[in-house]
Amino acid sequence: MFRKLAVFLFVMLLAIPALADDVSTKYITVDLPDNWKAVMPPTENQGVTTVIFTNAAGNSTVNFVTGPNGGADLKTVAETFASQFKSLKPPVEKGGQFTFAFTQQQTPGQSWVAGMGEIFMVTTITGDRKLGLAFIKRYVKSTEYASLLPKF
């Protein structure tokens, strides 16, 4: 009887679909689908949290950098990141957030820079922008810091 029960439970466990992994930082939670992975799990350095995701095909990467702004205004934060990414044009404000485009290793990218009080978030999509935006809309959530997520 016990053996039949054990076999039954084993078969039932195999029938349950695999659950997606959750990747969380202090600011966001990502319900990671099977076709995406965290290529850089959440890491913190001097109060700034970074996490990077890419899809299985490797043609879309989404990066989140979040932390204290050190007293800088949002435009200054956006200009600093635009300079780091070697953007050819300065950041443009849209809906209370800044955005800029860049090219990295011959791959197009776009960043959104948002702020909330003393916190900033830079969200960057490199590669297939449409896939990256869909990933963010569907799988990235934040209760307390939702206003830091890009406004598309």
PDB file of C-alpha atoms in Angstrom:
ATOM      1  CA  MET A   1       0.000   0.000   0.000  1.00  0.00           C
ATOM      2  CA  PHE A   2       2.776   2.457   0.956  1.00  0.00           C
ATOM      3  CA  ARG A   3       4.611   1.728  -2.286  1.00  0.00           C
ATOM      4  CA  LYS A   4       1.492   2.494  -4.342  1.00  0.00           C
ATOM      5  CA  LEU A   5       1.023   5.759  -2.464  1.00  0.00           C
ATOM      6  CA  ALA A   6       4.663   6.739  -3.044  1.00  0.00           C
ATOM      7  CA  VAL A   7       4.377   5.967  -6.771  1.00  0.00           C
ATOM      8  CA  PHE A   8       1.117   7.912  -6.979  1.00  0.00           C
ATOM      9  CA  LEU A   9       2.662  10.968  -5.257  1.00  0.00           C
ATOM     10  CA  PHE A  10       5.712  10.801  -7.525  1.00  0.00           C
ATOM     11  CA  VAL A  11       3.513  10.712 -10.636  1.00  0.00           C
ATOM     12  CA  MET A  12       1.442  13.624  -9.319  1.00  0.00           C
ATOM     13  CA  LEU A  13       4.579  15.701  -8.707  1.00  0.00           C
ATOM     14  CA  LEU A  14       5.684  15.085 -12.276  1.00  0.00           C
ATOM     15  CA  ALA A  15       2.297  16.261 -13.524  1.00  0.00           C
ATOM     16  CA  ILE A  16       2.547  19.629 -11.757  1.00  0.00           C
ATOM     17  CA  PRO A  17       3.920  22.279 -14.113  1.00  0.00           C
ATOM     18  CA  ALA A  18       7.201  23.819 -13.108  1.00  0.00           C
ATOM     19  CA  LEU A  19       6.744  27.108 -11.344  1.00  0.00           C
ATOM     20  CA  ALA A  20       8.632  30.129 -12.563  1.00  0.00           C
ATOM     21  CA  ASP A  21      11.330  31.513 -10.305  1.00  0.00           C
ATOM     22  CA  ASP A  22      10.860  34.788  -8.509  1.00  0.00           C
ATOM     23  CA  VAL A  23      13.795  37.176  -8.478  1.00  0.00           C
ATOM     24  CA  SER A  24      13.438  39.999  -5.971  1.00  0.00           C
ATOM     25  CA  THR A  25      15.303  43.099  -4.963  1.00  0.00           C
ATOM     26  CA  LYS A  26      14.331  45.721  -2.407  1.00  0.00           C
ATOM     27  CA  TYR A  27      12.556  47.558  -5.250  1.00  0.00           C
ATOM     28  CA  ILE A  28      11.106  45.021  -7.717  1.00  0.00           C
ATOM     29  CA  THR A  29       9.958  41.422  -7.994  1.00  0.00           C
ATOM     30  CA  VAL A  30      10.233  39.542 -11.270  1.00  0.00           C
ATOM     31  CA  ASP A  31       8.124  36.445 -11.904  1.00  0.00           C
ATOM     32  CA  LEU A  32      10.789  34.985 -14.163  1.00  0.00           C
ATOM     33  CA  PRO A  33       9.299  33.000 -17.074  1.00  0.00           C
ATOM     34  CA  ASP A  34      11.032  29.900 -18.427  1.00  0.00           C
ATOM     35  CA  ASN A  35      12.332  31.701 -21.516  1.00  0.00           C
ATOM     36  CA  TRP A  36      14.183  34.393 -19.494  1.00  0.00           C
ATOM     37  CA  LYS A  37      17.004  34.101 -16.976  1.00  0.00           C
ATOM     38  CA  ALA A  38      18.827  36.338 -14.549  1.00  0.00           C
ATOM     39  CA  VAL A  39      22.335  36.583 -16.026  1.00  0.00           C
ATOM     40  CA  MET A  40      23.321  38.750 -13.083  1.00  0.00           C
ATOM     41  CA  PRO A  41      21.313  38.034  -9.956  1.00  0.00           C
ATOM     42  CA  PRO A  42      20.575  40.969  -7.669  1.00  0.00           C
ATOM     43  CA  THR A  43      23.790  42.447  -6.335  1.00  0.00           C
ATOM     44  CA  GLU A  44      24.279  45.473  -4.144  1.00  0.00           C
ATOM     45  CA  ASN A  45      27.274  47.777  -4.114  1.00  0.00           C
ATOM     46  CA  GLN A  46      27.333  50.927  -1.989  1.00  0.00           C
ATOM     47  CA  GLY A  47      23.532  50.870  -1.698  1.00  0.00           C
ATOM     48  CA  VAL A  48      22.917  50.495  -5.458  1.00  0.00           C
ATOM     49  CA  THR A  49      21.161  47.311  -6.555  1.00  0.00           C
ATOM     50  CA  THR A  50      21.718  45.864 -10.024  1.00  0.00           C
ATOM     51  CA  VAL A  51      19.979  42.916 -11.688  1.00  0.00           C
ATOM     52  CA  ILE A  52      20.187  41.843 -15.348  1.00  0.00           C
ATOM     53  CA  PHE A  53      17.864  39.551 -17.309  1.00  0.00           C
ATOM     54  CA  THR A  54      18.110  38.148 -20.828  1.00  0.00           C
ATOM     55  CA  ASN A  55      15.821  36.017 -22.926  1.00  0.00           C
ATOM     56  CA  ALA A  56      16.729  32.488 -24.071  1.00  0.00           C
ATOM     57  CA  ALA A  57      17.479  33.643 -27.621  1.00  0.00           C
ATOM     58  CA  GLY A  58      19.919  36.214 -26.254  1.00  0.00           C
ATOM     59  CA  ASN A  59      18.481  39.012 -28.377  1.00  0.00           C
ATOM     60  CA  SER A  60      16.937  41.101 -25.576  1.00  0.00           C
ATOM     61  CA  THR A  61      18.477  42.157 -22.265  1.00  0.00           C
ATOM     62  CA  VAL A  62      16.777  44.103 -19.474  1.00  0.00           C
ATOM     63  CA  ASN A  63      18.842  45.751 -16.745  1.00  0.00           C
ATOM     64  CA  PHE A  64      17.667  47.493 -13.555  1.00  0.00           C
ATOM     65  CA  VAL A  65      19.948  49.748 -11.507  1.00  0.00           C
ATOM     66  CA  THR A  66      18.295  51.219  -8.396  1.00  0.00           C
ATOM     67  CA  GLY A  67      19.561  53.137  -5.412  1.00  0.00           C
ATOM     68  CA  PRO A  68      19.950  56.442  -3.606  1.00  0.00           C
ATOM     69  CA  ASN A  69      20.483  59.497  -5.790  1.00  0.00           C
ATOM     70  CA  GLY A  70      23.040  61.047  -3.418  1.00  0.00           C
ATOM     71  CA  GLY A  71      21.200  64.349  -3.545  1.00  0.00           C
ATOM     72  CA  ALA A  72      21.431  64.670  -7.332  1.00  0.00           C
ATOM     73  CA  ASP A  73      18.341  65.687  -9.268  1.00  0.00           C
ATOM     74  CA  LEU A  74      16.855  63.249 -11.772  1.00  0.00           C
ATOM     75  CA  LYS A  75      18.174  65.121 -14.808  1.00  0.00           C
ATOM     76  CA  THR A  76      21.727  64.870 -13.467  1.00  0.00           C
ATOM     77  CA  VAL A  77      21.306  61.137 -12.814  1.00  0.00           C
ATOM     78  CA  ALA A  78      19.973  60.677 -16.376  1.00  0.00           C
ATOM     79  CA  GLU A  79      22.825  62.712 -17.867  1.00  0.00           C
ATOM     80  CA  THR A  80      25.379  60.672 -15.924  1.00  0.00           C
ATOM     81  CA  PHE A  81      24.011  57.377 -17.226  1.00  0.00           C
ATOM     82  CA  ALA A  82      23.608  58.748 -20.768  1.00  0.00           C
ATOM     83  CA  SER A  83      27.277  59.708 -20.667  1.00  0.00           C
ATOM     84  CA  GLN A  84      28.275  56.247 -19.401  1.00  0.00           C
ATOM     85  CA  PHE A  85      26.317  54.635 -22.243  1.00  0.00           C
ATOM     86  CA  LYS A  86      27.849  57.105 -24.714  1.00  0.00           C
ATOM     87  CA  SER A  87      24.444  58.309 -25.893  1.00  0.00           C
ATOM     88  CA  LEU A  88      24.752  60.620 -28.882  1.00  0.00           C
ATOM     89  CA  LYS A  89      21.878  62.811 -27.646  1.00  0.00           C
ATOM     90  CA  PRO A  90      21.054  64.112 -24.165  1.00  0.00           C
ATOM     91  CA  PRO A  91      18.218  62.526 -22.163  1.00  0.00           C
ATOM     92  CA  VAL A  92      14.707  63.755 -22.922  1.00  0.00           C
ATOM     93  CA  GLU A  93      12.027  64.145 -20.266  1.00  0.00           C
ATOM     94  CA  LYS A  94       8.761  62.310 -20.932  1.00  0.00           C
ATOM     95  CA  GLY A  95       6.050  61.979 -18.311  1.00  0.00           C
ATOM     96  CA  GLY A  96       8.307  62.785 -15.367  1.00  0.00           C
ATOM     97  CA  GLN A  97      10.983  60.313 -16.467  1.00  0.00           C
ATOM     98  CA  PHE A  98      14.035  60.749 -18.653  1.00  0.00           C
ATOM     99  CA  THR A  99      14.885  58.517 -21.582  1.00  0.00           C
ATOM    100  CA  PHE A 100      17.797  58.213 -23.954  1.00  0.00           C
ATOM    101  CA  ALA A 101      18.916  55.889 -26.733  1.00  0.00           C
ATOM    102  CA  PHE A 102      22.383  54.470 -27.267  1.00  0.00           C
ATOM    103  CA  THR A 103      24.267  51.781 -29.164  1.00  0.00           C
ATOM    104  CA  GLN A 104      26.413  49.235 -27.362  1.00  0.00           C
ATOM    105  CA  GLN A 105      28.542  46.770 -29.331  1.00  0.00           C
ATOM    106  CA  GLN A 106      26.474  47.580 -32.437  1.00  0.00           C
ATOM    107  CA  THR A 107      23.265  46.750 -30.555  1.00  0.00           C
ATOM    108  CA  PRO A 108      20.601  49.439 -30.028  1.00  0.00           C
ATOM    109  CA  GLY A 109      19.463  50.221 -26.524  1.00  0.00           C
ATOM    110  CA  GLN A 110      17.194  52.531 -24.610  1.00  0.00           C
ATOM    111  CA  SER A 111      17.149  53.600 -20.973  1.00  0.00           C
ATOM    112  CA  TRP A 112      14.471  55.130 -18.770  1.00  0.00           C
ATOM    113  CA  VAL A 113      15.492  57.033 -15.642  1.00  0.00           C
ATOM    114  CA  ALA A 114      12.886  57.561 -12.935  1.00  0.00           C
ATOM    115  CA  GLY A 115      13.015  58.966  -9.443  1.00  0.00           C
ATOM    116  CA  MET A 116      10.970  58.832  -6.275  1.00  0.00           C
ATOM    117  CA  GLY A 117      12.197  60.946  -3.390  1.00  0.00           C
ATOM    118  CA  GLU A 118      15.833  60.043  -2.840  1.00  0.00           C
ATOM    119  CA  ILE A 119      15.693  56.857  -4.965  1.00  0.00           C
ATOM    120  CA  PHE A 120      16.399  56.480  -8.685  1.00  0.00           C
ATOM    121  CA  MET A 121      15.928  53.575 -11.078  1.00  0.00           C
ATOM    122  CA  VAL A 122      17.543  53.172 -14.469  1.00  0.00           C
ATOM    123  CA  THR A 123      15.833  50.559 -16.629  1.00  0.00           C
ATOM    124  CA  THR A 124      17.738  49.612 -19.753  1.00  0.00           C
ATOM    125  CA  ILE A 125      16.720  47.440 -22.688  1.00  0.00           C
ATOM    126  CA  THR A 126      19.415  46.351 -25.095  1.00  0.00           C
ATOM    127  CA  GLY A 127      18.554  44.459 -28.267  1.00  0.00           C
ATOM    128  CA  ASP A 128      14.952  43.677 -29.113  1.00  0.00           C
ATOM    129  CA  ARG A 129      13.104  46.554 -27.464  1.00  0.00           C
ATOM    130  CA  LYS A 130       9.645  45.086 -28.080  1.00  0.00           C
ATOM    131  CA  LEU A 131      10.544  41.842 -26.243  1.00  0.00           C
ATOM    132  CA  GLY A 132      12.122  43.794 -23.386  1.00  0.00           C
ATOM    133  CA  LEU A 133       9.082  46.034 -22.977  1.00  0.00           C
ATOM    134  CA  ALA A 134       6.756  43.006 -22.993  1.00  0.00           C
ATOM    135  CA  PHE A 135       8.925  41.342 -20.329  1.00  0.00           C
ATOM    136  CA  ILE A 136       8.759  44.419 -18.094  1.00  0.00           C
ATOM    137  CA  LYS A 137       5.009  44.912 -18.526  1.00  0.00           C
ATOM    138  CA  ARG A 138       4.136  41.301 -17.843  1.00  0.00           C
ATOM    139  CA  TYR A 139       6.678  40.062 -15.306  1.00  0.00           C
ATOM    140  CA  VAL A 140       8.177  42.999 -13.383  1.00  0.00           C
ATOM    141  CA  LYS A 141       6.172  44.250 -10.407  1.00  0.00           C
ATOM    142  CA  SER A 142       6.667  46.690  -7.568  1.00  0.00           C
ATOM    143  CA  THR A 143       4.120  47.675  -4.974  1.00  0.00           C
ATOM    144  CA  GLU A 144       6.026  50.420  -3.192  1.00  0.00           C
ATOM    145  CA  TYR A 145       8.187  51.594  -6.106  1.00  0.00           C
ATOM    146  CA  ALA A 146       5.863  51.158  -9.106  1.00  0.00           C
ATOM    147  CA  SER A 147       6.425  54.775 -10.173  1.00  0.00           C
ATOM    148  CA  LEU A 148      10.092  53.921 -10.832  1.00  0.00           C
ATOM    149  CA  LEU A 149       9.187  51.464 -13.586  1.00  0.00           C
ATOM    150  CA  PRO A 150       9.280  52.845 -17.131  1.00  0.00           C
ATOM    151  CA  LYS A 151       6.193  54.585 -18.466  1.00  0.00           C
ATOM    152  CA  PHE A 152       5.724  53.486 -22.068  1.00  0.00           C
TER     153      PHE A 152
END
